[in-house]
Amino acid sequence: MSRTYANNQAETKANPIAGACVVARNITKVFSSPGGVITACKDVNLSAAPGEFVVIVGPSGCGKSTLLRMMAGLDSPTSGTLQVDSPNGKRPTNSMVFHGRTLFPWLSLRSNVAYGMQMHGKSRRARLDRADELLDLVGLGDFRNAWPHQVSEGMRQRTSLARALAIDPQLLLMDEPFGALDEQTRYILQEELLRIWDNTGKTVIFVTHSIEEALLLGDRIVVMTARPGTIADDIVVPFPRPRSLTTIRSHAEFGPLFDRIWSRLRDEVERGGAFR
Amino acid sequence: MSRRRQELTLTIAGPVLLLLLWELLSRTEIINPIYWPAPTALWPTAIDMFQNRDLLGDIRISMWRILAGFVIGTVPGVMIGLAMGLFWPVRVFLMPLATAIYAVPKIAILPLAIIAFGIGELSKIMIVAISIFFLIALSTMSGVLAIDTQFRDVASNLGASRWQMFLTVALPGSLPAIFTGMRLALGFALIVIVGTEFLAASKGIGYVIWQNYQILRIREMFVGLIITGLLGWLMNLVLDLVERVVVPWRNT
Ligand SMILES: Nc1ncnc2c1ncn2[C@@H]1O[C@H](COP(=O)(O)OP(=O)(O)OP(=O)(O)O)[C@@H](O)[C@H]1O
Ligand SMILES: [Mg+2]
């Protein structure tokens, strides 16, 4: 089967609101449960300028998802300050692409994508049209009426992306969004994401375990330590845009940067004790 | 044979085999046909009861009691169950009450129901309602509690207000559990209404069974029993159809 992905003229037409600005200062998050106290992350300083694409990598359990949840306003820091500002002075909007099965099983793919717009009070016509556009964009136009359990994991993940884009957020928070995808789909969606980002000026904070993906997507890569997570390294990615895997792989800085991130991560994974 | 036809065959095979065995044992008088009349011998009795003794009226009134009680018990049951699932103080407050009352054999509250609602129709409807109320509430609550917390996060991240969260996450998310509760409740309702009509009614399918037993009209009693079974089966079928419409994502 050949997949067709519509080009994203819809995105260029959309009102290009610049992205939100994120500043986190000395963020610490402690979870206390009957089983004990866990410090997920400690003294994290992290910022993202409007329109910046920041990638976070770090060993499992170092608090990456926790950080994103706090930026999304789903959880609050135990100490430290976290500021998300909108460039137009209004309330900043964000949406998150969670990892795992987070499509509502009781809504069709189309209604899932339209959900955020429904919550924001858009008219039925407008939100269904927009949902169809976005489903076309991620190559799922033929599946708009399917239930989530009827489509593959990769298709569900693409729908989640469309759902997050549908409310046209200033800040897009993505938690390992492409981790469960097959390689080809991942490439296509990475390209698509870059194009959307480029056209809309959204700020993106993106968590991944793939160093290559981090290098392909990010303006900056933030490397975190093992739990309690702190920032171990903050790297500016020098590759010119537009990027593709081929162009970045042949760039002179690719190897050294890859090694730098990998050696950092390896130290942390070993320190974290998972492989001892 | 397709899976569907296999299912249909097996579904029908159970009752048919039982009836055949019964017929055989009764005809050969291995079991006493006075007390165990053969199913085919019941047929004329049933027709006679429909034609001359308003059996349809008995069926109708029992169905009405069940249906009215079912609705009166289910609607607030679902609402309380949702509240118990969503708000822990409500849950903690109502839990001991709900589990204690849930455990009481429902027919035991018949005298109370009569004192509270009189000897007429209302007490019969209310006893059905009361018997299923806590069952529905408890299964609705467990349905809400079983909803993955990620869905709540997604909804609130996409801007759902508390009320929208209730309508778009808690309610649809707990619908499968609500239907499981309703299926159990249907069984409860039938038991309770037949028991109630044994003791305190002058019409209804339970009354038909008990009355005919007392004057040893065994065939008539058996007709009443079989009809009770058919009613249970039919109501379940209707509930299945409703579920298919209301919870379409589950049945595909
Ligand atoms: N709600 C919670 N209650 C208690 N502990 C929690 C909670 N959420 C996260 N944690 C703990 O906080 C730590 C960080 O979790 P988090 O999910 O942020 O890690 P992560 O970096 O996203 O890991 P992964 O790469 O495996 O997704 C973990 O040790 C986890 O057990
Ligand atoms: Mg995570």
Coordinates of C-alpha atoms and ligand atoms in Angstrom, one line a residue:
Chain A
M1 CA 0.0 0.0 0.0
S2 CA 1.3 3.4 -0.8
R3 CA 0.7 6.1 1.7
T4 CA 0.1 9.6 0.5
Y5 CA 0.7 12.5 2.8
A6 CA -0.9 15.7 1.8
N7 CA 1.3 18.7 1.7
N8 CA 0.6 21.1 4.5
Q9 CA -0.8 24.2 2.8
A10 CA -3.3 24.3 5.6
E11 CA -0.5 25.0 7.9
T12 CA 0.8 28.0 5.9
K13 CA -2.6 29.4 5.8
A14 CA -3.1 29.1 9.6
N15 CA -2.5 32.3 11.5
P16 CA 1.2 32.0 12.4
I17 CA 1.2 32.8 16.1
A18 CA 4.7 32.7 17.3
G19 CA 5.5 30.1 19.9
A20 CA 5.4 30.4 23.7
C21 CA 8.5 31.1 25.8
V22 CA 9.4 28.6 28.5
V23 CA 11.6 29.3 31.5
A24 CA 12.2 26.7 34.2
R25 CA 14.3 27.7 37.2
N26 CA 15.6 25.2 39.8
I27 CA 12.7 22.9 39.3
T28 CA 12.5 20.0 41.7
K29 CA 9.8 17.5 41.8
V30 CA 9.3 15.1 44.7
F31 CA 6.7 12.3 44.6
S32 CA 5.8 11.0 48.0
S33 CA 3.8 7.9 48.3
P34 CA 3.3 5.3 51.0
G35 CA 6.1 3.3 49.4
G36 CA 8.6 6.2 50.0
V37 CA 9.8 9.4 48.6
I38 CA 11.1 9.7 45.0
T39 CA 12.9 12.8 43.7
A40 CA 12.1 12.7 40.0
C41 CA 14.1 15.7 39.0
K42 CA 16.2 18.2 40.9
D43 CA 17.3 21.8 40.3
V44 CA 16.4 21.6 36.6
N45 CA 17.1 24.8 34.7
L46 CA 15.7 24.7 31.2
S47 CA 14.5 27.3 28.8
A48 CA 13.0 27.4 25.3
A49 CA 12.9 30.6 23.3
P50 CA 9.7 31.3 21.2
G51 CA 9.8 29.1 18.2
E52 CA 12.7 27.0 19.4
F53 CA 12.8 23.3 19.0
V54 CA 14.3 21.8 22.2
V55 CA 15.0 18.0 22.5
I56 CA 15.4 16.3 25.8
V57 CA 17.2 13.0 26.1
G58 CA 18.0 11.1 29.3
P59 CA 18.0 7.7 30.9
S60 CA 14.7 6.1 31.7
G61 CA 13.1 7.3 34.9
C62 CA 15.0 10.6 35.0
G63 CA 12.0 12.8 35.0
K64 CA 11.5 13.7 31.4
S65 CA 7.8 13.0 31.3
T66 CA 7.4 14.6 34.7
L67 CA 9.0 17.8 33.3
L68 CA 6.7 17.8 30.3
R69 CA 3.7 17.3 32.5
M70 CA 4.6 20.2 34.6
M71 CA 5.1 22.4 31.5
A72 CA 1.7 21.3 30.4
G73 CA 0.2 22.3 33.7
L74 CA -0.8 18.8 34.6
D75 CA 1.4 18.7 37.6
S76 CA 3.2 21.4 39.6
P77 CA 6.8 21.6 40.8
T78 CA 7.6 20.9 44.4
S79 CA 10.0 23.8 44.3
G80 CA 11.4 26.2 41.7
T81 CA 9.5 28.3 39.2
L82 CA 8.2 27.4 35.9
Q83 CA 7.0 30.1 33.5
V84 CA 5.3 29.7 30.2
D85 CA 4.6 33.0 28.4
S86 CA 2.6 33.6 25.4
P87 CA 4.0 36.1 22.9
N88 CA 0.6 37.8 22.4
G89 CA 0.1 38.3 26.1
K90 CA -2.9 36.0 26.3
R91 CA -3.0 32.7 28.1
P92 CA -0.4 30.4 26.5
T93 CA -1.8 27.3 24.8
N94 CA -0.1 24.0 24.8
S95 CA -0.8 20.5 23.9
M96 CA 0.9 17.3 24.6
V97 CA 1.5 14.2 22.6
F98 CA 1.6 11.5 25.3
H99 CA 3.2 8.2 24.7
G100 CA 1.2 5.0 25.1
R101 CA -2.4 4.5 24.2
T102 CA -4.0 7.8 24.9
L103 CA -6.6 8.1 22.1
F104 CA -10.1 8.0 23.7
P105 CA -11.4 4.4 22.8
W106 CA -14.9 5.8 22.7
L107 CA -14.3 8.3 20.0
S108 CA -13.6 7.7 16.3
L109 CA -10.2 8.9 15.0
R110 CA -11.9 11.9 13.6
S111 CA -13.7 12.8 16.9
N112 CA -10.4 12.2 18.7
V113 CA -8.7 14.8 16.6
A114 CA -11.7 17.2 16.9
Y115 CA -11.8 16.8 20.7
G116 CA -9.6 19.7 21.7
M117 CA -11.5 22.0 19.3
Q118 CA -14.7 20.9 20.8
M119 CA -13.5 21.8 24.3
H120 CA -12.5 25.2 22.9
G121 CA -16.0 25.7 21.7
K122 CA -15.4 25.6 17.9
S123 CA -18.4 24.9 15.7
R124 CA -19.0 21.3 14.7
R125 CA -18.5 22.1 11.0
A126 CA -15.2 23.9 11.6
R127 CA -13.8 21.2 13.8
L128 CA -14.7 18.3 11.6
D129 CA -13.3 20.0 8.6
R130 CA -10.1 20.7 10.4
A131 CA -9.9 17.2 11.8
D132 CA -10.3 15.8 8.3
E133 CA -7.5 18.1 7.1
L134 CA -5.2 17.0 9.8
L135 CA -6.0 13.3 9.3
D136 CA -5.2 13.7 5.6
L137 CA -1.9 15.4 6.7
V138 CA -0.9 12.3 8.7
G139 CA -2.1 10.0 6.0
L140 CA -5.2 8.7 7.8
G141 CA -7.9 10.2 5.7
D142 CA -9.4 6.8 4.9
F143 CA -9.6 5.8 8.5
R144 CA -11.4 8.8 10.0
N145 CA -14.4 6.8 11.1
A146 CA -12.4 3.9 12.5
W147 CA -12.3 3.2 16.3
P148 CA -8.8 3.5 17.8
H149 CA -8.7 -0.3 18.5
Q150 CA -9.2 -1.0 14.8
V151 CA -6.0 0.7 13.7
S152 CA -2.3 -0.1 14.2
E153 CA -0.2 1.4 17.0
G154 CA 1.6 3.6 14.4
M155 CA -1.7 4.9 13.1
R156 CA -2.9 5.7 16.7
Q157 CA 0.3 7.6 17.3
R158 CA -0.2 9.6 14.2
T159 CA -3.7 10.4 15.2
S160 CA -2.4 11.6 18.6
L161 CA -0.1 14.0 16.8
A162 CA -3.0 15.3 14.7
R163 CA -5.1 15.7 17.9
A164 CA -2.4 17.8 19.5
L165 CA -1.9 20.0 16.5
A166 CA -5.6 20.6 16.1
I167 CA -5.9 23.3 18.8
D168 CA -3.0 25.1 17.1
P169 CA -0.9 25.3 20.4
Q170 CA 1.9 27.8 20.9
L171 CA 3.8 25.1 22.8
L172 CA 3.9 21.6 21.6
L173 CA 5.1 19.0 24.1
M174 CA 6.0 15.7 22.7
D175 CA 6.8 12.6 24.9
E176 CA 8.5 10.0 22.7
P177 CA 5.9 10.5 20.1
F178 CA 7.6 8.4 17.4
G179 CA 9.0 5.7 19.6
A180 CA 6.5 3.1 18.7
L181 CA 6.5 3.8 14.9
D182 CA 8.0 1.8 12.1
E183 CA 11.1 3.5 10.6
Q184 CA 9.5 4.7 7.4
T185 CA 6.6 6.3 9.1
R186 CA 8.9 7.8 11.6
Y187 CA 11.0 9.5 8.9
I188 CA 7.9 10.8 7.2
L189 CA 6.4 12.2 10.4
Q190 CA 9.7 13.7 11.4
E191 CA 9.8 15.6 8.1
E192 CA 6.2 16.6 8.5
L193 CA 6.7 17.8 12.1
L194 CA 9.7 19.9 11.0
R195 CA 7.6 21.4 8.2
I196 CA 4.7 22.2 10.5
W197 CA 7.1 23.7 13.0
D198 CA 8.9 25.7 10.3
N199 CA 5.6 27.1 9.0
T200 CA 3.9 27.9 12.3
G201 CA 6.7 29.0 14.6
K202 CA 5.5 26.9 17.5
T203 CA 7.8 26.2 20.3
V204 CA 8.4 22.4 20.6
I205 CA 9.8 20.5 23.5
F206 CA 10.4 16.9 22.4
V207 CA 11.5 13.9 24.5
T208 CA 13.2 11.0 22.7
H209 CA 15.6 8.1 23.4
S210 CA 17.0 8.3 19.9
I211 CA 20.2 10.4 19.6
E212 CA 19.8 10.6 15.8
E213 CA 16.3 11.8 16.1
A214 CA 17.5 14.5 18.6
L215 CA 20.2 15.6 16.2
L216 CA 17.8 15.7 13.2
L217 CA 15.1 17.7 15.0
G218 CA 16.5 19.9 17.6
D219 CA 17.9 23.5 17.7
R220 CA 19.2 22.4 21.1
I221 CA 19.6 19.1 22.9
V222 CA 19.3 18.9 26.6
V223 CA 20.9 15.8 28.1
M224 CA 19.7 14.8 31.6
T225 CA 21.4 12.7 34.3
A226 CA 19.9 9.6 35.9
R227 CA 17.4 10.1 38.6
P228 CA 17.1 12.5 40.3
G229 CA 17.4 14.2 36.9
T230 CA 19.4 17.3 36.4
I231 CA 20.7 18.9 33.3
A232 CA 24.0 17.3 32.3
D233 CA 24.6 19.0 29.0
D234 CA 22.9 21.6 26.8
I235 CA 24.1 21.4 23.3
V236 CA 23.4 23.8 20.4
V237 CA 22.9 21.8 17.2
P238 CA 24.8 23.5 14.4
F239 CA 23.3 21.8 11.4
P240 CA 21.7 24.1 8.8
R241 CA 18.0 23.7 8.0
P242 CA 16.2 22.3 6.2
R243 CA 17.7 19.1 7.5
S244 CA 17.3 15.5 6.4
L245 CA 19.0 12.4 7.8
T246 CA 21.3 12.3 4.8
T247 CA 22.5 15.8 5.1
I248 CA 23.1 15.7 8.8
R249 CA 24.8 12.4 8.7
S250 CA 27.4 13.8 6.2
H251 CA 27.9 16.9 8.3
A252 CA 31.4 17.1 9.9
E253 CA 29.9 17.7 13.4
F254 CA 27.5 14.7 13.3
G255 CA 30.0 12.1 14.6
P256 CA 31.5 14.2 17.4
L257 CA 28.1 15.4 18.6
F258 CA 26.7 11.9 18.5
D259 CA 29.7 10.6 20.6
R260 CA 29.4 13.5 23.0
I261 CA 25.7 12.8 23.7
W262 CA 26.2 9.0 23.8
S263 CA 29.1 9.0 26.2
R264 CA 27.1 11.3 28.5
L265 CA 24.1 9.0 28.3
R266 CA 26.1 5.9 28.8
D267 CA 27.7 7.3 32.0
E268 CA 24.3 8.2 33.3
V269 CA 22.7 4.9 32.4
E270 CA 25.5 3.1 34.1
R271 CA 25.4 5.4 37.1
G272 CA 21.7 4.9 37.3
G273 CA 22.5 1.2 38.1
A274 CA 20.4 -0.4 35.5
F275 CA 23.3 -2.4 34.0
R276 CA 25.4 -3.2 37.0
Chain B
M1 CA -19.7 -23.9 9.3
S2 CA -19.1 -20.3 10.1
R3 CA -18.3 -19.2 13.6
R4 CA -21.6 -17.3 13.7
R5 CA -23.7 -20.4 12.8
Q6 CA -21.7 -22.5 15.2
E7 CA -22.6 -20.0 18.0
L8 CA -26.3 -20.1 17.0
T9 CA -26.4 -23.9 16.9
L10 CA -24.8 -24.2 20.3
T11 CA -27.0 -21.5 21.7
I12 CA -30.2 -23.3 20.7
A13 CA -28.8 -26.8 21.4
G14 CA -28.7 -26.4 25.2
P15 CA -32.4 -25.6 25.8
V16 CA -33.6 -28.0 23.1
L17 CA -31.6 -30.9 24.6
L18 CA -33.0 -30.2 28.0
L19 CA -36.6 -30.1 26.7
L20 CA -36.1 -33.3 24.8
L21 CA -34.7 -35.1 27.9
W22 CA -37.6 -33.8 30.0
E23 CA -40.1 -34.8 27.4
L24 CA -38.6 -38.3 27.2
L25 CA -38.4 -38.9 31.0
S26 CA -42.0 -37.6 31.5
R27 CA -43.5 -39.6 28.6
T28 CA -41.8 -42.8 29.8
E29 CA -43.0 -42.0 33.3
I30 CA -39.5 -42.3 34.7
I31 CA -40.3 -39.0 36.4
N32 CA -43.9 -38.6 37.6
P33 CA -45.8 -36.8 34.8
I34 CA -48.3 -35.4 37.4
Y35 CA -45.5 -33.3 38.9
W36 CA -43.3 -33.1 35.8
P37 CA -45.7 -32.8 32.9
A38 CA -44.0 -33.1 29.5
P39 CA -43.2 -29.8 27.7
T40 CA -45.6 -30.7 24.8
A41 CA -48.3 -31.2 27.3
L42 CA -47.9 -27.7 28.6
W43 CA -48.7 -26.2 25.2
P44 CA -52.5 -26.4 25.4
T45 CA -52.4 -25.2 29.0
A46 CA -50.4 -22.2 27.9
I47 CA -52.8 -21.4 25.1
D48 CA -55.7 -21.8 27.5
M49 CA -54.1 -19.4 30.0
F50 CA -53.5 -16.8 27.3
Q51 CA -57.1 -17.0 26.0
N52 CA -59.1 -17.4 29.2
R53 CA -57.0 -16.3 32.1
D54 CA -55.3 -13.1 30.9
L55 CA -51.8 -14.5 31.1
L56 CA -50.7 -11.6 28.9
G57 CA -52.0 -9.2 31.5
D58 CA -49.8 -10.9 34.2
I59 CA -46.8 -10.7 31.9
R60 CA -47.5 -7.1 31.1
I61 CA -47.8 -6.0 34.7
S62 CA -44.6 -7.9 35.8
M63 CA -42.7 -6.3 32.9
W64 CA -44.0 -2.9 33.8
R65 CA -42.9 -3.3 37.4
I66 CA -39.5 -4.4 36.4
L67 CA -39.1 -1.7 33.8
A68 CA -40.3 1.1 36.0
G69 CA -38.2 -0.1 38.9
F70 CA -35.2 -0.6 36.6
V71 CA -35.3 3.0 35.4
I72 CA -36.0 4.5 38.8
G73 CA -33.1 2.5 40.3
T74 CA -30.6 2.9 37.4
V75 CA -30.7 6.6 36.7
P76 CA -29.8 7.7 40.3
G77 CA -27.6 4.7 40.6
V78 CA -25.5 5.8 37.7
M79 CA -25.3 9.3 39.0
I80 CA -24.3 8.3 42.5
G81 CA -21.8 5.8 41.1
L82 CA -20.2 8.5 38.9
A83 CA -20.0 10.8 42.0
M84 CA -18.5 8.0 44.0
G85 CA -15.9 7.3 41.3
L86 CA -15.0 11.0 40.8
F87 CA -14.9 12.4 44.3
W88 CA -13.2 10.4 47.0
P89 CA -15.1 12.0 49.9
V90 CA -18.4 10.8 48.4
R91 CA -16.9 7.4 47.9
V92 CA -15.6 7.0 51.4
F93 CA -18.8 8.3 52.9
L94 CA -21.1 6.0 50.9
M95 CA -19.0 2.9 50.6
P96 CA -19.9 1.2 54.0
L97 CA -23.5 1.9 53.5
A98 CA -23.5 0.7 49.9
T99 CA -21.7 -2.5 50.6
A100 CA -23.8 -3.3 53.7
I101 CA -27.1 -2.7 52.0
Y102 CA -25.9 -4.5 48.8
A103 CA -25.4 -7.6 50.9
V104 CA -28.9 -7.8 52.3
P105 CA -31.2 -10.2 50.5
K106 CA -33.4 -7.9 48.7
I107 CA -36.7 -9.6 49.3
A108 CA -36.0 -9.1 53.1
I109 CA -36.9 -5.4 52.7
L110 CA -40.4 -6.2 51.3
P111 CA -42.2 -5.5 54.6
L112 CA -40.3 -2.2 54.8
A113 CA -41.2 -1.3 51.3
I114 CA -44.9 -2.0 52.0
I115 CA -44.8 0.2 55.1
A116 CA -43.1 3.0 53.2
F117 CA -44.9 2.8 49.9
G118 CA -48.2 1.0 50.6
I119 CA -49.5 -2.3 49.4
G120 CA -50.1 -1.0 45.8
E121 CA -47.9 -0.8 42.7
L122 CA -45.5 1.7 44.1
S123 CA -44.0 -0.7 46.7
K124 CA -43.4 -3.3 44.0
I125 CA -41.7 -0.8 41.7
M126 CA -39.7 0.6 44.5
I127 CA -38.4 -2.7 45.8
V128 CA -37.0 -3.4 42.3
A129 CA -35.5 0.1 42.2
I130 CA -33.9 -0.3 45.7
S131 CA -32.6 -3.7 45.0
I132 CA -30.6 -2.7 41.9
F133 CA -29.7 0.8 43.0
F134 CA -26.5 -0.1 44.9
L135 CA -25.5 -2.7 42.4
I136 CA -25.6 -0.1 39.6
A137 CA -23.9 2.5 41.8
L138 CA -21.1 0.2 42.7
S139 CA -20.4 -1.1 39.2
T140 CA -20.5 2.5 37.8
M141 CA -18.0 3.5 40.5
S142 CA -15.6 0.7 39.6
G143 CA -16.0 1.7 35.9
V144 CA -15.0 5.3 36.7
L145 CA -12.1 4.1 38.8
A146 CA -10.9 1.8 36.1
I147 CA -10.6 4.7 33.5
D148 CA -6.9 5.2 32.7
T149 CA -5.8 8.4 34.4
Q150 CA -4.0 9.3 31.1
F151 CA -7.4 10.1 29.6
R152 CA -8.1 12.6 32.3
D153 CA -4.7 14.2 31.6
V154 CA -5.3 14.3 27.8
A155 CA -8.8 15.9 28.3
S156 CA -7.6 18.5 30.7
N157 CA -4.6 19.3 28.6
L158 CA -6.9 19.9 25.7
G159 CA -8.9 22.3 27.7
A160 CA -11.8 20.2 29.1
S161 CA -13.6 21.9 32.0
R162 CA -14.7 19.8 35.0
W163 CA -18.2 19.4 33.5
Q164 CA -16.8 18.5 30.0
M165 CA -14.5 16.0 31.7
F166 CA -17.5 14.4 33.3
L167 CA -19.4 14.2 30.0
T168 CA -16.6 13.3 27.6
V169 CA -14.4 11.1 29.8
A170 CA -16.1 9.8 33.0
L171 CA -19.4 8.9 31.4
P172 CA -18.3 7.2 28.2
G173 CA -15.4 5.6 30.0
S174 CA -17.6 4.0 32.5
L175 CA -20.4 2.9 30.1
P176 CA -19.1 -0.6 29.6
A177 CA -19.1 -1.1 33.4
I178 CA -22.5 0.4 33.7
F179 CA -23.9 -2.1 31.2
T180 CA -22.2 -5.0 33.0
G181 CA -24.0 -3.7 36.1
M182 CA -27.3 -3.4 34.3
R183 CA -27.0 -7.0 33.1
L184 CA -26.6 -8.2 36.6
A185 CA -29.4 -5.9 37.8
L186 CA -31.8 -7.3 35.3
G187 CA -31.3 -10.7 37.0
F188 CA -31.8 -9.2 40.4
A189 CA -35.0 -7.4 39.3
L190 CA -36.5 -10.6 38.0
I191 CA -35.8 -12.5 41.2
V192 CA -37.1 -9.7 43.3
I193 CA -40.3 -9.1 41.4
V194 CA -41.2 -12.8 41.3
G195 CA -40.5 -13.1 45.0
T196 CA -42.6 -10.0 45.7
E197 CA -45.5 -11.3 43.6
F198 CA -45.4 -14.6 45.5
L199 CA -46.0 -12.7 48.7
A200 CA -47.9 -9.6 48.0
A201 CA -49.6 -9.3 44.7
S202 CA -52.8 -10.3 43.0
K203 CA -51.5 -10.2 39.5
G204 CA -48.2 -10.8 37.8
I205 CA -46.1 -13.8 36.7
G206 CA -44.9 -14.6 40.2
Y207 CA -48.5 -14.6 41.4
V208 CA -49.4 -17.0 38.6
I209 CA -46.6 -19.4 39.7
W210 CA -47.4 -19.3 43.4
Q211 CA -51.2 -19.3 43.0
N212 CA -51.2 -22.4 40.8
Y213 CA -48.7 -24.2 43.0
Q214 CA -51.0 -23.7 46.0
I215 CA -53.9 -25.3 44.2
L216 CA -51.6 -27.9 42.7
R217 CA -52.2 -26.9 39.1
I218 CA -48.7 -28.0 38.2
R219 CA -49.0 -27.4 34.5
E220 CA -50.1 -23.8 35.0
M221 CA -47.2 -23.4 37.4
F222 CA -44.8 -24.7 34.9
V223 CA -46.1 -22.3 32.2
G224 CA -45.4 -19.5 34.6
L225 CA -41.9 -20.7 35.2
I226 CA -41.1 -21.1 31.6
I227 CA -42.4 -17.6 30.8
T228 CA -40.3 -16.2 33.6
G229 CA -37.2 -17.7 32.0
L230 CA -38.2 -16.4 28.6
L231 CA -38.8 -12.9 30.0
G232 CA -35.3 -12.9 31.5
W233 CA -33.8 -14.1 28.2
L234 CA -35.8 -11.5 26.2
M235 CA -34.8 -8.6 28.5
N236 CA -31.2 -9.6 28.2
L237 CA -31.5 -9.6 24.5
V238 CA -32.9 -6.1 24.5
L239 CA -30.2 -4.9 26.7
D240 CA -27.6 -6.4 24.4
L241 CA -29.1 -4.5 21.5
V242 CA -29.2 -1.2 23.5
E243 CA -25.5 -1.8 24.4
R244 CA -24.6 -2.3 20.8
V245 CA -26.0 1.1 20.0
V246 CA -24.8 3.0 23.1
V247 CA -21.3 1.4 23.4
P248 CA -20.4 0.8 19.7
W249 CA -16.7 0.9 20.3
R250 CA -16.9 -2.2 22.4
N251 CA -18.7 -4.5 20.1
T252 CA -16.7 -4.4 16.9
Ligands
LIG1 N1 2.6 10.0 39.8 C1 3.8 9.5 40.3 N2 3.8 9.1 41.6 C2 5.0 8.6 42.0 N3 6.1 8.6 41.4 C3 6.1 9.0 40.1 C4 4.9 9.5 39.5 N4 5.2 9.9 38.2 C5 6.5 9.6 38.0 N5 7.1 9.1 39.2 C6 8.5 8.7 39.3 O1 9.3 9.8 38.9 C7 10.4 9.3 38.2 C8 10.5 10.0 36.8 O2 9.4 9.5 36.0 P1 9.2 10.0 34.5 O3 8.0 9.3 34.0 O4 9.2 11.4 34.5 O5 10.5 9.4 33.8 P2 11.0 9.5 32.3 O6 12.2 10.2 32.3 O7 9.9 10.0 31.5 O8 11.3 7.9 32.0 P3 11.0 7.1 30.6 O9 12.1 7.5 29.7 O10 11.1 5.7 31.0 O11 9.7 7.5 30.1 C9 10.3 7.8 38.1 O12 11.1 7.2 39.1 C10 8.9 7.5 38.5 O13 8.8 6.3 39.2
MG2 MG 8.6 9.1 30.1

